[in-house]
Amino acid sequence: MKEQLAKIRAEALASFQEAKAAADLDTLRVRYLGKKGELTAVLKQMGKLSAEERPVMGQLANDVRAALENALEDCSRRLEAAALELRLKAETLDVTIPGKAVSLGHQHPMYIALDEIKDIFIGMGFEVLDGPEVELAVYNFDKLNAEEGHPSRDWSDTFYFDNESRVMLRSQTSPMQVRAMETRSLPIRVIAPGRVYRKDEVDATHSPMFHQVEGLVIDKGVTMADLKGTLNTVVEQLYGKGTKTRFRPHHFPFTEPSCEMDMQCHKCGGAGCSTCKGEGWIELLGAGMVHPRVLEMAGIDSEVYSGWAFGLGLERTALKRFKIADLRLIFENDVRFLEQF
Ligand code: PHE
């Protein structure tokens, strides 16, 4: 039995040294020290020994067990250290390797145009307002003097949320006129850019979602001359000094008188070309003097105060500003297009 124990000890210690991984050590632990292991098998024969031999062998077996356990402990520590060493080597950071270039995004052309517009108006003392895209029909229509039955309220043009046509996606930024009048103290000078929605099919000039910039000024003694002067200044700052505008009569329920403003084609100077479709002029926005009824509905005395308002299509402005031919390019977000700005 003594020889058996010595043999186990020698073999086990040698095999521990050869183990390459923690899993190998586990297998060896089971083989030598486990319940069905070699050492246990020897111990089971203890019963056959004489009373004198038994404690001696017992002591010897315990020594072997202790030696194997110690050796296992050492080997496991050695393997752990080696694994750590390997990992550290693998994870070494080579700070001399050139980095990967980070590609930075930039502003969308339409927002570049919007920022230019905001800058111009802020420079003239306007405040920039933000408002809800899900709007009450009361604000989108009623308080703008477009009562029940007005053609623009039709279901075929407007995205309503309810059968009673009370809640809708705003079809214009003009409800912000009313919201400004209800929340600001006079005088008022605001612009309100944002998304608007109409039931239009997508083509080169239409989209069911587009952006407008609303403008509103209310003060004592405000006239159409202020409207023309302000808008002329804006157009000159956007498109260059000397850019001509013209005002054509038009109709909106919430302005009286109403007009549309065109800009002389910046490409052909008014001679007529493909950009202005031979007209020499490009339509830019709708505008007018705020209807007295709209002022009164918002609680403003129309005998004392007057105002003007405009609404311009932002996509259209960006298309003109950057000479882009198709509205769809603005929304497709193809980076090959966007990177050109
Ligand atoms: N809301 C009008 C439209 O969408 C534009 C407009 C705004 C006209 C303000 C006059 C005054 O067509």
mmCIF file of C-alpha atoms and ligand atoms in Angstrom:
data_model
loop_
_atom_site.group_PDB
_atom_site.id
_atom_site.type_symbol
_atom_site.label_atom_id
_atom_site.label_comp_id
_atom_site.label_asym_id
_atom_site.label_seq_id
_atom_site.Cartn_x
_atom_site.Cartn_y
_atom_site.Cartn_z
ATOM 1 C CA MET A 1 0.000 0.000 0.000
ATOM 2 C CA LYS A 2 2.894 2.283 0.759
ATOM 3 C CA GLU A 3 4.171 1.787 -2.766
ATOM 4 C CA GLN A 4 0.718 2.454 -4.192
ATOM 5 C CA LEU A 5 0.540 5.752 -2.333
ATOM 6 C CA ALA A 6 4.000 6.769 -3.439
ATOM 7 C CA LYS A 7 3.110 5.935 -7.037
ATOM 8 C CA ILE A 8 -0.080 7.969 -6.926
ATOM 9 C CA ARG A 9 1.776 10.910 -5.431
ATOM 10 C CA ALA A 10 4.501 10.838 -8.075
ATOM 11 C CA GLU A 11 2.130 10.408 -11.003
ATOM 12 C CA ALA A 12 -0.301 13.024 -9.783
ATOM 13 C CA LEU A 13 2.368 15.663 -9.153
ATOM 14 C CA ALA A 14 3.850 15.071 -12.603
ATOM 15 C CA SER A 15 0.491 15.318 -14.356
ATOM 16 C CA PHE A 16 -0.380 18.524 -12.470
ATOM 17 C CA GLN A 17 2.747 20.116 -13.846
ATOM 18 C CA GLU A 18 1.707 19.237 -17.371
ATOM 19 C CA ALA A 19 -1.797 20.699 -17.108
ATOM 20 C CA LYS A 20 -2.321 23.485 -19.642
ATOM 21 C CA ALA A 21 -5.619 24.909 -18.436
ATOM 22 C CA ALA A 22 -7.814 25.188 -15.347
ATOM 23 C CA ALA A 23 -10.191 22.619 -16.859
ATOM 24 C CA ASP A 24 -7.361 20.050 -17.088
ATOM 25 C CA LEU A 25 -6.623 20.572 -13.393
ATOM 26 C CA ASP A 26 -10.271 19.936 -12.537
ATOM 27 C CA THR A 27 -10.214 16.648 -14.390
ATOM 28 C CA LEU A 28 -7.035 15.645 -12.552
ATOM 29 C CA ARG A 29 -8.494 16.653 -9.194
ATOM 30 C CA VAL A 30 -11.405 14.286 -9.814
ATOM 31 C CA ARG A 31 -9.120 11.519 -11.056
ATOM 32 C CA TYR A 32 -6.908 11.554 -7.929
ATOM 33 C CA LEU A 33 -8.903 13.121 -5.109
ATOM 34 C CA GLY A 34 -12.508 12.561 -6.160
ATOM 35 C CA LYS A 35 -14.937 10.119 -4.497
ATOM 36 C CA LYS A 36 -14.111 7.505 -7.095
ATOM 37 C CA GLY A 37 -10.525 8.717 -7.384
ATOM 38 C CA GLU A 38 -7.350 6.714 -7.070
ATOM 39 C CA LEU A 39 -6.473 7.887 -3.559
ATOM 40 C CA THR A 40 -9.937 7.115 -2.267
ATOM 41 C CA ALA A 41 -9.668 3.635 -3.802
ATOM 42 C CA VAL A 42 -6.505 3.004 -1.807
ATOM 43 C CA LEU A 43 -8.066 4.323 1.395
ATOM 44 C CA LYS A 44 -10.919 1.867 0.987
ATOM 45 C CA GLN A 45 -8.437 -0.940 1.465
ATOM 46 C CA MET A 46 -7.467 0.361 4.921
ATOM 47 C CA GLY A 47 -9.846 -2.087 6.523
ATOM 48 C CA LYS A 48 -7.636 -4.980 5.501
ATOM 49 C CA LEU A 49 -4.661 -3.602 7.410
ATOM 50 C CA SER A 50 -3.556 -4.618 10.880
ATOM 51 C CA ALA A 51 -4.288 -2.327 13.824
ATOM 52 C CA GLU A 52 -0.646 -1.213 13.987
ATOM 53 C CA GLU A 53 -0.341 -0.503 10.305
ATOM 54 C CA ARG A 54 -3.596 1.405 10.012
ATOM 55 C CA PRO A 55 -2.582 4.712 11.717
ATOM 56 C CA VAL A 56 0.749 4.739 9.909
ATOM 57 C CA MET A 57 -0.897 4.283 6.530
ATOM 58 C CA GLY A 58 -3.633 6.721 7.476
ATOM 59 C CA GLN A 59 -1.025 9.334 8.266
ATOM 60 C CA LEU A 60 0.767 8.614 5.012
ATOM 61 C CA ALA A 61 -2.444 8.832 2.996
ATOM 62 C CA ASN A 62 -3.275 12.172 4.623
ATOM 63 C CA ASP A 63 0.180 13.464 3.773
ATOM 64 C CA VAL A 64 -0.315 12.453 0.163
ATOM 65 C CA ARG A 65 -3.729 14.113 0.050
ATOM 66 C CA ALA A 66 -2.295 17.339 1.534
ATOM 67 C CA ALA A 67 0.611 17.297 -0.905
ATOM 68 C CA LEU A 68 -1.723 16.832 -3.875
ATOM 69 C CA GLU A 69 -4.034 19.599 -2.704
ATOM 70 C CA ASN A 70 -1.134 21.988 -2.248
ATOM 71 C CA ALA A 71 0.260 21.116 -5.641
ATOM 72 C CA LEU A 72 -3.148 21.627 -7.255
ATOM 73 C CA GLU A 73 -3.399 25.024 -5.588
ATOM 74 C CA ASP A 74 0.055 26.039 -6.871
ATOM 75 C CA CYS A 75 -0.630 24.851 -10.403
ATOM 76 C CA SER A 76 -3.956 26.613 -10.532
ATOM 77 C CA ARG A 77 -2.301 29.856 -9.431
ATOM 78 C CA ARG A 78 0.412 29.360 -12.062
ATOM 79 C CA LEU A 79 -2.179 28.800 -14.809
ATOM 80 C CA GLU A 80 -4.173 31.848 -13.744
ATOM 81 C CA ALA A 81 -1.088 34.031 -13.855
ATOM 82 C CA ALA A 82 -0.178 32.700 -17.296
ATOM 83 C CA ALA A 83 -3.692 33.360 -18.603
ATOM 84 C CA LEU A 84 -3.585 36.907 -17.255
ATOM 85 C CA GLU A 85 -0.206 37.456 -18.869
ATOM 86 C CA LEU A 86 -1.602 36.268 -22.212
ATOM 87 C CA ARG A 87 -4.635 38.510 -21.950
ATOM 88 C CA LEU A 88 -2.565 41.557 -21.100
ATOM 89 C CA LYS A 89 -0.375 40.873 -24.104
ATOM 90 C CA ALA A 90 -3.383 40.486 -26.382
ATOM 91 C CA GLU A 91 -4.944 43.678 -25.115
ATOM 92 C CA THR A 92 -1.870 45.820 -25.444
ATOM 93 C CA LEU A 93 -2.816 49.190 -26.894
ATOM 94 C CA ASP A 94 -0.637 50.377 -29.719
ATOM 95 C CA VAL A 95 -1.016 54.124 -29.466
ATOM 96 C CA THR A 96 1.017 54.623 -32.636
ATOM 97 C CA ILE A 97 -1.620 53.061 -34.951
ATOM 98 C CA PRO A 98 -3.476 55.854 -36.815
ATOM 99 C CA GLY A 99 -7.100 56.251 -35.609
ATOM 100 C CA LYS A 100 -10.239 55.676 -37.647
ATOM 101 C CA ALA A 101 -11.555 58.954 -39.028
ATOM 102 C CA VAL A 102 -14.843 59.977 -37.404
ATOM 103 C CA SER A 103 -17.154 61.374 -40.049
ATOM 104 C CA LEU A 104 -19.027 64.355 -38.678
ATOM 105 C CA GLY A 105 -22.557 65.070 -39.821
ATOM 106 C CA HIS A 106 -23.761 68.564 -40.540
ATOM 107 C CA GLN A 107 -26.909 70.583 -40.855
ATOM 108 C CA HIS A 108 -29.615 69.665 -43.324
ATOM 109 C CA PRO A 109 -29.871 72.279 -46.145
ATOM 110 C CA MET A 110 -33.405 73.162 -45.106
ATOM 111 C CA TYR A 111 -32.261 73.899 -41.562
ATOM 112 C CA ILE A 112 -29.374 75.971 -42.921
ATOM 113 C CA ALA A 113 -32.012 78.075 -44.722
ATOM 114 C CA LEU A 114 -34.162 78.191 -41.562
ATOM 115 C CA ASP A 115 -31.218 79.376 -39.466
ATOM 116 C CA GLU A 116 -30.557 82.170 -41.958
ATOM 117 C CA ILE A 117 -34.200 83.211 -41.773
ATOM 118 C CA LYS A 118 -34.201 83.067 -37.950
ATOM 119 C CA ASP A 119 -30.994 85.142 -37.790
ATOM 120 C CA ILE A 120 -32.507 87.841 -39.975
ATOM 121 C CA PHE A 121 -35.701 88.072 -37.914
ATOM 122 C CA ILE A 122 -33.954 87.847 -34.538
ATOM 123 C CA GLY A 123 -31.771 90.726 -35.749
ATOM 124 C CA MET A 124 -34.971 92.732 -36.259
ATOM 125 C CA GLY A 125 -36.187 92.013 -32.724
ATOM 126 C CA PHE A 126 -38.486 89.047 -33.436
ATOM 127 C CA GLU A 127 -39.012 86.196 -31.000
ATOM 128 C CA VAL A 128 -38.963 82.599 -32.323
ATOM 129 C CA LEU A 129 -41.916 80.464 -31.191
ATOM 130 C CA ASP A 130 -42.547 76.740 -31.322
ATOM 131 C CA GLY A 131 -46.061 75.309 -31.368
ATOM 132 C CA PRO A 132 -48.086 72.080 -31.525
ATOM 133 C CA GLU A 133 -48.332 70.049 -34.738
ATOM 134 C CA VAL A 134 -51.408 68.290 -33.370
ATOM 135 C CA GLU A 135 -53.693 71.302 -33.271
ATOM 136 C CA LEU A 136 -57.281 72.128 -32.430
ATOM 137 C CA ALA A 137 -59.413 73.052 -35.443
ATOM 138 C CA VAL A 138 -60.497 76.064 -33.399
ATOM 139 C CA TYR A 139 -56.956 77.427 -33.692
ATOM 140 C CA ASN A 140 -56.265 76.198 -37.209
ATOM 141 C CA PHE A 141 -59.580 77.553 -38.580
ATOM 142 C CA ASP A 142 -62.213 79.211 -36.355
ATOM 143 C CA LYS A 143 -60.025 81.773 -34.618
ATOM 144 C CA LEU A 144 -58.480 82.478 -38.031
ATOM 145 C CA ASN A 145 -61.838 83.483 -39.423
ATOM 146 C CA ALA A 146 -62.342 80.276 -41.423
ATOM 147 C CA GLU A 147 -65.675 79.194 -40.066
ATOM 148 C CA GLU A 148 -67.611 75.944 -40.404
ATOM 149 C CA GLY A 149 -68.080 75.218 -44.097
ATOM 150 C CA HIS A 150 -64.916 76.973 -45.286
ATOM 151 C CA PRO A 151 -63.442 74.894 -48.145
ATOM 152 C CA SER A 152 -59.999 74.555 -46.457
ATOM 153 C CA ARG A 153 -61.692 72.615 -43.616
ATOM 154 C CA ASP A 154 -62.670 69.825 -46.001
ATOM 155 C CA TRP A 155 -61.862 66.231 -45.029
ATOM 156 C CA SER A 156 -60.202 65.702 -48.394
ATOM 157 C CA ASP A 157 -57.519 68.288 -47.519
ATOM 158 C CA THR A 158 -56.996 67.814 -43.803
ATOM 159 C CA PHE A 159 -55.794 65.062 -41.471
ATOM 160 C CA TYR A 160 -58.388 64.936 -38.682
ATOM 161 C CA PHE A 161 -58.079 62.709 -35.614
ATOM 162 C CA ASP A 162 -61.769 62.539 -34.732
ATOM 163 C CA ASN A 163 -65.124 62.339 -36.503
ATOM 164 C CA GLU A 164 -66.168 65.706 -35.115
ATOM 165 C CA SER A 165 -63.223 67.405 -36.904
ATOM 166 C CA ARG A 166 -62.004 69.000 -33.706
ATOM 167 C CA VAL A 167 -58.414 67.724 -33.505
ATOM 168 C CA MET A 168 -56.126 67.693 -36.533
ATOM 169 C CA LEU A 169 -52.590 67.890 -37.836
ATOM 170 C CA ARG A 170 -52.209 71.615 -38.428
ATOM 171 C CA SER A 171 -52.447 72.494 -42.121
ATOM 172 C CA GLN A 172 -50.566 75.778 -41.668
ATOM 173 C CA THR A 173 -48.464 77.530 -39.026
ATOM 174 C CA SER A 174 -51.046 80.336 -38.858
ATOM 175 C CA PRO A 175 -52.640 78.950 -35.634
ATOM 176 C CA MET A 176 -49.429 80.234 -34.038
ATOM 177 C CA GLN A 177 -50.653 83.753 -34.807
ATOM 178 C CA VAL A 178 -53.573 83.144 -32.465
ATOM 179 C CA ARG A 179 -51.466 81.372 -29.850
ATOM 180 C CA ALA A 180 -49.001 84.281 -29.890
ATOM 181 C CA MET A 181 -51.810 86.838 -29.538
ATOM 182 C CA GLU A 182 -53.274 84.872 -26.616
ATOM 183 C CA THR A 183 -50.012 84.458 -24.713
ATOM 184 C CA ARG A 184 -47.864 87.533 -25.499
ATOM 185 C CA SER A 185 -48.293 91.065 -24.355
ATOM 186 C CA LEU A 186 -48.414 93.778 -27.014
ATOM 187 C CA PRO A 187 -46.603 94.749 -29.144
ATOM 188 C CA ILE A 188 -45.947 91.361 -30.762
ATOM 189 C CA ARG A 189 -43.109 90.456 -33.118
ATOM 190 C CA VAL A 190 -42.767 86.695 -33.608
ATOM 191 C CA ILE A 191 -41.901 84.057 -36.154
ATOM 192 C CA ALA A 192 -43.017 80.434 -35.726
ATOM 193 C CA PRO A 193 -41.382 77.789 -37.907
ATOM 194 C CA GLY A 194 -42.643 74.201 -37.987
ATOM 195 C CA ARG A 195 -44.160 71.222 -39.763
ATOM 196 C CA VAL A 196 -47.577 71.338 -41.391
ATOM 197 C CA TYR A 197 -49.672 68.583 -43.000
ATOM 198 C CA ARG A 198 -52.001 68.380 -45.975
ATOM 199 C CA LYS A 199 -53.449 65.493 -47.959
ATOM 200 C CA ASP A 200 -51.199 65.986 -50.987
ATOM 201 C CA GLU A 201 -49.609 63.296 -53.135
ATOM 202 C CA VAL A 202 -45.809 63.320 -53.232
ATOM 203 C CA ASP A 203 -44.287 64.842 -56.361
ATOM 204 C CA ALA A 204 -41.470 67.238 -57.281
ATOM 205 C CA THR A 205 -43.253 70.166 -55.604
ATOM 206 C CA HIS A 206 -45.664 68.537 -53.108
ATOM 207 C CA SER A 207 -45.444 66.503 -49.930
ATOM 208 C CA PRO A 208 -48.118 65.652 -47.308
ATOM 209 C CA MET A 209 -45.715 67.044 -44.701
ATOM 210 C CA PHE A 210 -43.786 70.242 -45.213
ATOM 211 C CA HIS A 211 -42.524 73.228 -43.248
ATOM 212 C CA GLN A 212 -43.716 76.783 -42.986
ATOM 213 C CA VAL A 213 -42.421 79.847 -41.213
ATOM 214 C CA GLU A 214 -45.170 82.063 -39.854
ATOM 215 C CA GLY A 215 -44.538 85.711 -39.065
ATOM 216 C CA LEU A 216 -46.680 88.113 -37.063
ATOM 217 C CA VAL A 217 -46.318 91.761 -36.052
ATOM 218 C CA ILE A 218 -48.939 93.622 -34.016
ATOM 219 C CA ASP A 219 -48.536 97.161 -32.765
ATOM 220 C CA LYS A 220 -50.172 100.566 -32.946
ATOM 221 C CA GLY A 221 -50.093 102.118 -36.407
ATOM 222 C CA VAL A 222 -48.727 99.096 -38.274
ATOM 223 C CA THR A 223 -49.418 99.299 -42.008
ATOM 224 C CA MET A 224 -48.931 97.374 -45.232
ATOM 225 C CA ALA A 225 -45.829 99.520 -45.808
ATOM 226 C CA ASP A 226 -44.208 97.861 -42.776
ATOM 227 C CA LEU A 227 -45.039 94.453 -44.194
ATOM 228 C CA LYS A 228 -43.500 95.296 -47.564
ATOM 229 C CA GLY A 229 -40.445 96.960 -46.043
ATOM 230 C CA THR A 230 -39.730 94.074 -43.690
ATOM 231 C CA LEU A 231 -40.220 91.339 -46.282
ATOM 232 C CA ASN A 232 -38.118 93.229 -48.852
ATOM 233 C CA THR A 233 -35.293 93.435 -46.324
ATOM 234 C CA VAL A 234 -35.546 89.706 -45.601
ATOM 235 C CA VAL A 235 -35.471 88.797 -49.289
ATOM 236 C CA GLU A 236 -32.465 91.028 -49.927
ATOM 237 C CA GLN A 237 -30.591 89.470 -47.026
ATOM 238 C CA LEU A 238 -31.436 85.943 -48.198
ATOM 239 C CA TYR A 239 -30.928 86.368 -51.937
ATOM 240 C CA GLY A 240 -28.693 89.415 -52.259
ATOM 241 C CA LYS A 241 -29.054 93.177 -52.378
ATOM 242 C CA GLY A 242 -31.253 94.540 -55.132
ATOM 243 C CA THR A 243 -33.430 91.411 -55.327
ATOM 244 C CA LYS A 244 -36.819 92.696 -56.478
ATOM 245 C CA THR A 245 -40.179 91.623 -55.076
ATOM 246 C CA ARG A 246 -43.753 92.145 -56.198
ATOM 247 C CA PHE A 247 -47.001 91.861 -54.287
ATOM 248 C CA ARG A 248 -50.104 90.399 -55.956
ATOM 249 C CA PRO A 249 -53.603 90.568 -54.460
ATOM 250 C CA HIS A 250 -54.812 87.275 -53.036
ATOM 251 C CA HIS A 251 -57.336 85.936 -50.531
ATOM 252 C CA PHE A 252 -56.846 84.426 -47.084
ATOM 253 C CA PRO A 253 -59.666 84.347 -44.510
ATOM 254 C CA PHE A 254 -57.445 85.744 -41.746
ATOM 255 C CA THR A 255 -55.874 88.706 -43.556
ATOM 256 C CA GLU A 256 -57.467 91.719 -45.215
ATOM 257 C CA PRO A 257 -56.156 92.839 -47.571
ATOM 258 C CA SER A 258 -54.229 89.702 -48.519
ATOM 259 C CA CYS A 259 -51.405 89.266 -50.980
ATOM 260 C CA GLU A 260 -48.837 86.880 -52.317
ATOM 261 C CA MET A 261 -45.244 87.980 -52.656
ATOM 262 C CA ASP A 262 -43.079 86.963 -55.585
ATOM 263 C CA MET A 263 -39.367 87.449 -55.973
ATOM 264 C CA GLN A 264 -37.724 88.319 -59.259
ATOM 265 C CA CYS A 265 -36.034 85.134 -60.488
ATOM 266 C CA HIS A 266 -32.474 85.178 -59.164
ATOM 267 C CA LYS A 267 -31.317 83.019 -62.036
ATOM 268 C CA CYS A 268 -32.495 84.926 -65.098
ATOM 269 C CA GLY A 269 -33.126 88.325 -63.493
ATOM 270 C CA GLY A 270 -36.721 88.335 -64.681
ATOM 271 C CA ALA A 271 -36.197 87.417 -68.353
ATOM 272 C CA GLY A 272 -37.776 83.978 -67.894
ATOM 273 C CA CYS A 273 -35.960 80.647 -67.550
ATOM 274 C CA SER A 274 -36.522 77.045 -66.469
ATOM 275 C CA THR A 275 -36.224 77.929 -62.756
ATOM 276 C CA CYS A 276 -39.115 80.405 -62.898
ATOM 277 C CA LYS A 277 -40.894 78.430 -65.653
ATOM 278 C CA GLY A 278 -40.624 81.396 -68.000
ATOM 279 C CA GLU A 279 -42.434 83.721 -65.589
ATOM 280 C CA GLY A 280 -39.481 85.822 -64.457
ATOM 281 C CA TRP A 281 -40.981 85.706 -60.933
ATOM 282 C CA ILE A 282 -41.045 83.075 -58.205
ATOM 283 C CA GLU A 283 -43.828 82.851 -55.626
ATOM 284 C CA LEU A 284 -42.396 82.991 -52.106
ATOM 285 C CA LEU A 285 -45.135 83.522 -49.530
ATOM 286 C CA GLY A 286 -48.644 84.554 -48.583
ATOM 287 C CA ALA A 287 -49.198 87.594 -46.401
ATOM 288 C CA GLY A 288 -51.555 90.385 -45.472
ATOM 289 C CA MET A 289 -52.902 92.695 -42.787
ATOM 290 C CA VAL A 290 -54.341 90.713 -39.870
ATOM 291 C CA HIS A 291 -58.146 90.684 -40.221
ATOM 292 C CA PRO A 292 -59.795 92.869 -37.550
ATOM 293 C CA ARG A 293 -62.077 89.949 -36.677
ATOM 294 C CA VAL A 294 -59.015 87.789 -35.900
ATOM 295 C CA LEU A 295 -57.657 90.515 -33.624
ATOM 296 C CA GLU A 296 -60.998 90.891 -31.838
ATOM 297 C CA MET A 297 -61.393 87.105 -31.364
ATOM 298 C CA ALA A 298 -57.969 87.120 -29.657
ATOM 299 C CA GLY A 299 -59.081 89.973 -27.412
ATOM 300 C CA ILE A 300 -57.103 92.731 -29.155
ATOM 301 C CA ASP A 301 -58.796 96.067 -29.846
ATOM 302 C CA SER A 302 -58.699 96.418 -33.637
ATOM 303 C CA GLU A 303 -59.451 100.135 -33.349
ATOM 304 C CA VAL A 304 -56.166 100.667 -31.532
ATOM 305 C CA TYR A 305 -53.942 97.925 -32.880
ATOM 306 C CA SER A 306 -53.190 96.602 -36.344
ATOM 307 C CA GLY A 307 -50.819 93.959 -37.602
ATOM 308 C CA TRP A 308 -49.469 92.012 -40.505
ATOM 309 C CA ALA A 309 -48.660 88.358 -40.991
ATOM 310 C CA PHE A 310 -46.973 86.147 -43.507
ATOM 311 C CA GLY A 311 -46.458 82.428 -44.076
ATOM 312 C CA LEU A 312 -43.659 81.103 -46.219
ATOM 313 C CA GLY A 313 -42.895 77.577 -47.386
ATOM 314 C CA LEU A 314 -39.531 76.598 -45.984
ATOM 315 C CA GLU A 315 -38.730 73.776 -48.409
ATOM 316 C CA ARG A 316 -39.463 76.034 -51.321
ATOM 317 C CA THR A 317 -37.179 78.688 -49.854
ATOM 318 C CA ALA A 318 -34.386 76.142 -49.389
ATOM 319 C CA LEU A 319 -34.848 74.826 -52.949
ATOM 320 C CA LYS A 320 -34.477 78.354 -54.297
ATOM 321 C CA ARG A 321 -31.664 79.230 -51.940
ATOM 322 C CA PHE A 322 -29.561 76.197 -52.938
ATOM 323 C CA LYS A 323 -30.896 75.766 -56.493
ATOM 324 C CA ILE A 324 -32.322 72.294 -55.819
ATOM 325 C CA ALA A 325 -34.741 71.030 -58.466
ATOM 326 C CA ASP A 326 -36.840 68.416 -56.650
ATOM 327 C CA LEU A 327 -38.572 68.688 -53.268
ATOM 328 C CA ARG A 328 -38.208 64.955 -52.658
ATOM 329 C CA LEU A 329 -34.436 65.340 -52.276
ATOM 330 C CA ILE A 330 -35.101 67.375 -49.124
ATOM 331 C CA PHE A 331 -36.842 64.432 -47.428
ATOM 332 C CA GLU A 332 -35.037 61.388 -48.824
ATOM 333 C CA ASN A 333 -31.930 62.105 -46.731
ATOM 334 C CA ASP A 334 -29.559 60.490 -49.193
ATOM 335 C CA VAL A 335 -26.126 61.382 -47.807
ATOM 336 C CA ARG A 336 -24.733 61.773 -51.338
ATOM 337 C CA PHE A 337 -27.159 64.676 -51.680
ATOM 338 C CA LEU A 338 -26.832 66.060 -48.153
ATOM 339 C CA GLU A 339 -23.027 66.071 -48.261
ATOM 340 C CA GLN A 340 -23.108 68.724 -50.971
ATOM 341 C CA PHE A 341 -24.094 71.457 -48.537
HETATM 342 N N1 PHE B 1 -51.338 80.245 -43.902
HETATM 343 C C1 PHE B 1 -51.275 80.639 -45.285
HETATM 344 C C2 PHE B 1 -51.034 79.393 -46.138
HETATM 345 O O1 PHE B 1 -50.704 78.365 -45.613
HETATM 346 C C3 PHE B 1 -50.184 81.634 -45.528
HETATM 347 C C4 PHE B 1 -50.418 82.968 -44.847
HETATM 348 C C5 PHE B 1 -49.906 83.198 -43.567
HETATM 349 C C6 PHE B 1 -51.106 83.974 -45.464
HETATM 350 C C7 PHE B 1 -50.085 84.417 -42.957
HETATM 351 C C8 PHE B 1 -51.313 85.182 -44.864
HETATM 352 C C9 PHE B 1 -50.792 85.416 -43.605
HETATM 353 O O2 PHE B 1 -51.167 79.426 -47.339
#
